[in-house]
Amino acid sequence: MAEQDPSIGKIEKYVDWSSSIGVTMPVSKVEVYQRVERIEPSLMDIGELRIEALLKLFAVVSSDLDQKHIFKSAKIFTNEVELTSFINFSSKISREDILSIDHQAVVKNYAIRPGHIIISGTLKLNINYVLHLVLDGTVTDFTNNSPINGANISVKDIESSEIKAATNTGSNGKYFFNNLSPGIYLIEANTDSHRPEQKISVIKTRDTVNFVLHQ
């Protein structure tokens, strides 16, 4: 089983946009470029992030030969695009939990029209943020203290023994849960070759429960 990274969450979001650039000369050839001028994140509510972006568009325009057969030099026309996107997180975060927002703007299509150039594209956002774990731990073997890969971890209701969540350890022997509600749970670790072990976990914000299994 591949190792898991419990500390960093990642969200990828694509925002489609369209705009136009006005031109004041006949157009025979155009090259279109874009640049991200500003990315401003703000936390609107618990678990919801608002991202405002400002793109600047550039059209480098060449015209036909004029009536005297003299070629006119290229001119640059610009415009700005304002974008707003909302990111919903599965868990509670604060503004300080946002580690980075990487971005990439791409022009996908453009079309020349009389007096303006129609442009469409995509803004790709990659948001990295801190995951606040509520339960994690490590499972090791008693005989050699080595991590146990693939151990089954069950989270059970303390009264009914109903399984609320389950996962397996990675190659480093670690496990984690980040979607449990605060409460008291019975945590069980077992494998096909070890005796199962149970421990009590009291979760308010986070708890760490380690296991040492005997064969």
PDB file of N, CA and C in Angstrom, residues 3 5 7 22 28-29 54 63 74-75 84 101 105 117 121 126 134 136 141-142 147 158 165 173 175-176 190 209:
ATOM      1  N   GLU A   3       2.287   4.975   0.678  1.00  0.00           N
ATOM      2  CA  GLU A   3       2.261   5.844   1.842  1.00  0.00           C
ATOM      3  C   GLU A   3       1.332   7.023   1.594  1.00  0.00           C
ATOM      4  N   ASP A   5       0.026  10.972   2.711  1.00  0.00           N
ATOM      5  CA  ASP A   5       0.467  12.219   3.321  1.00  0.00           C
ATOM      6  C   ASP A   5      -0.732  12.853   4.009  1.00  0.00           C
ATOM      7  N   SER A   7      -0.930  15.435   5.961  1.00  0.00           N
ATOM      8  CA  SER A   7      -0.813  16.815   6.390  1.00  0.00           C
ATOM      9  C   SER A   7      -1.206  17.850   5.345  1.00  0.00           C
ATOM     10  N   GLY A  22     -10.804  45.522 -27.794  1.00  0.00           N
ATOM     11  CA  GLY A  22     -11.129  46.445 -28.875  1.00  0.00           C
ATOM     12  C   GLY A  22      -9.876  46.878 -29.626  1.00  0.00           C
ATOM     13  N   SER A  28      -4.950  42.125 -39.854  1.00  0.00           N
ATOM     14  CA  SER A  28      -4.658  41.006 -40.742  1.00  0.00           C
ATOM     15  C   SER A  28      -3.992  39.868 -39.994  1.00  0.00           C
ATOM     16  N   LYS A  29      -3.311  40.205 -38.913  1.00  0.00           N
ATOM     17  CA  LYS A  29      -2.608  39.212 -38.133  1.00  0.00           C
ATOM     18  C   LYS A  29      -2.582  39.650 -36.679  1.00  0.00           C
ATOM     19  N   LEU A  54      -7.409  38.676 -11.424  1.00  0.00           N
ATOM     20  CA  LEU A  54      -7.391  39.699 -12.469  1.00  0.00           C
ATOM     21  C   LEU A  54      -6.396  39.275 -13.542  1.00  0.00           C
ATOM     22  N   SER A  63      -1.383  45.300 -39.342  1.00  0.00           N
ATOM     23  CA  SER A  63      -2.398  45.683 -40.323  1.00  0.00           C
ATOM     24  C   SER A  63      -1.915  45.381 -41.730  1.00  0.00           C
ATOM     25  N   ALA A  74       3.289  47.067 -35.986  1.00  0.00           N
ATOM     26  CA  ALA A  74       2.326  46.433 -35.093  1.00  0.00           C
ATOM     27  C   ALA A  74       2.009  47.335 -33.905  1.00  0.00           C
ATOM     28  N   LYS A  75       0.777  47.194 -33.417  1.00  0.00           N
ATOM     29  CA  LYS A  75       0.346  47.923 -32.229  1.00  0.00           C
ATOM     30  C   LYS A  75      -0.175  46.929 -31.200  1.00  0.00           C
ATOM     31  N   THR A  84     -14.095  35.487 -10.517  1.00  0.00           N
ATOM     32  CA  THR A  84     -14.385  35.101  -9.138  1.00  0.00           C
ATOM     33  C   THR A  84     -14.736  33.624  -9.103  1.00  0.00           C
ATOM     34  N   ILE A 101      -1.437  29.094  -3.502  1.00  0.00           N
ATOM     35  CA  ILE A 101      -2.388  29.047  -4.612  1.00  0.00           C
ATOM     36  C   ILE A 101      -1.579  29.250  -5.889  1.00  0.00           C
ATOM     37  N   ALA A 105      -2.778  30.620 -16.491  1.00  0.00           N
ATOM     38  CA  ALA A 105      -3.800  31.093 -17.427  1.00  0.00           C
ATOM     39  C   ALA A 105      -3.421  30.653 -18.836  1.00  0.00           C
ATOM     40  N   ILE A 117     -11.391  41.725 -30.929  1.00  0.00           N
ATOM     41  CA  ILE A 117     -10.929  40.343 -30.977  1.00  0.00           C
ATOM     42  C   ILE A 117     -11.568  39.594 -29.813  1.00  0.00           C
ATOM     43  N   GLY A 121     -10.521  31.418 -22.693  1.00  0.00           N
ATOM     44  CA  GLY A 121      -9.422  30.658 -22.103  1.00  0.00           C
ATOM     45  C   GLY A 121      -9.808  30.032 -20.786  1.00  0.00           C
ATOM     46  N   ASN A 126      -4.418  25.725  -8.396  1.00  0.00           N
ATOM     47  CA  ASN A 126      -4.004  24.614  -7.536  1.00  0.00           C
ATOM     48  C   ASN A 126      -3.857  25.139  -6.111  1.00  0.00           C
ATOM     49  N   VAL A 134      -8.033  14.402  12.914  1.00  0.00           N
ATOM     50  CA  VAL A 134      -8.680  14.151  14.195  1.00  0.00           C
ATOM     51  C   VAL A 134      -8.181  12.861  14.826  1.00  0.00           C
ATOM     52  N   ASP A 136      -4.851   9.864  14.251  1.00  0.00           N
ATOM     53  CA  ASP A 136      -3.783   9.233  13.487  1.00  0.00           C
ATOM     54  C   ASP A 136      -2.969   8.347  14.417  1.00  0.00           C
ATOM     55  N   ASP A 141       5.197  -3.963  14.713  1.00  0.00           N
ATOM     56  CA  ASP A 141       5.284  -5.358  15.145  1.00  0.00           C
ATOM     57  C   ASP A 141       6.096  -5.449  16.444  1.00  0.00           C
ATOM     58  N   PHE A 142       5.618  -6.245  17.402  1.00  0.00           N
ATOM     59  CA  PHE A 142       6.274  -6.351  18.706  1.00  0.00           C
ATOM     60  C   PHE A 142       7.649  -6.988  18.605  1.00  0.00           C
ATOM     61  N   PRO A 147       7.401  -1.250  11.155  1.00  0.00           N
ATOM     62  CA  PRO A 147       6.035  -0.819  10.815  1.00  0.00           C
ATOM     63  C   PRO A 147       5.285  -1.921  10.077  1.00  0.00           C
ATOM     64  N   ILE A 158     -18.425   3.497  20.805  1.00  0.00           N
ATOM     65  CA  ILE A 158     -18.040   2.942  22.099  1.00  0.00           C
ATOM     66  C   ILE A 158     -19.166   2.124  22.733  1.00  0.00           C
ATOM     67  N   ALA A 165     -15.779   4.141  10.772  1.00  0.00           N
ATOM     68  CA  ALA A 165     -14.808   4.399   9.706  1.00  0.00           C
ATOM     69  C   ALA A 165     -13.753   3.314   9.747  1.00  0.00           C
ATOM     70  N   GLY A 173       3.553   2.142   8.127  1.00  0.00           N
ATOM     71  CA  GLY A 173       2.814   1.735   9.311  1.00  0.00           C
ATOM     72  C   GLY A 173       1.857   2.776   9.851  1.00  0.00           C
ATOM     73  N   TYR A 175      -1.501   5.459   9.834  1.00  0.00           N
ATOM     74  CA  TYR A 175      -2.881   5.600   9.396  1.00  0.00           C
ATOM     75  C   TYR A 175      -3.397   6.961   9.841  1.00  0.00           C
ATOM     76  N   PHE A 176      -4.491   7.402   9.245  1.00  0.00           N
ATOM     77  CA  PHE A 176      -5.119   8.638   9.708  1.00  0.00           C
ATOM     78  C   PHE A 176      -6.568   8.716   9.253  1.00  0.00           C
ATOM     79  N   ASN A 190      -5.827  -4.734  13.544  1.00  0.00           N
ATOM     80  CA  ASN A 190      -5.613  -6.167  13.394  1.00  0.00           C
ATOM     81  C   ASN A 190      -5.067  -6.482  12.010  1.00  0.00           C
ATOM     82  N   VAL A 209      -3.225   7.540  18.400  1.00  0.00           N
ATOM     83  CA  VAL A 209      -3.330   6.218  19.036  1.00  0.00           C
ATOM     84  C   VAL A 209      -2.387   5.268  18.280  1.00  0.00           C
TER      85      VAL A 209
END
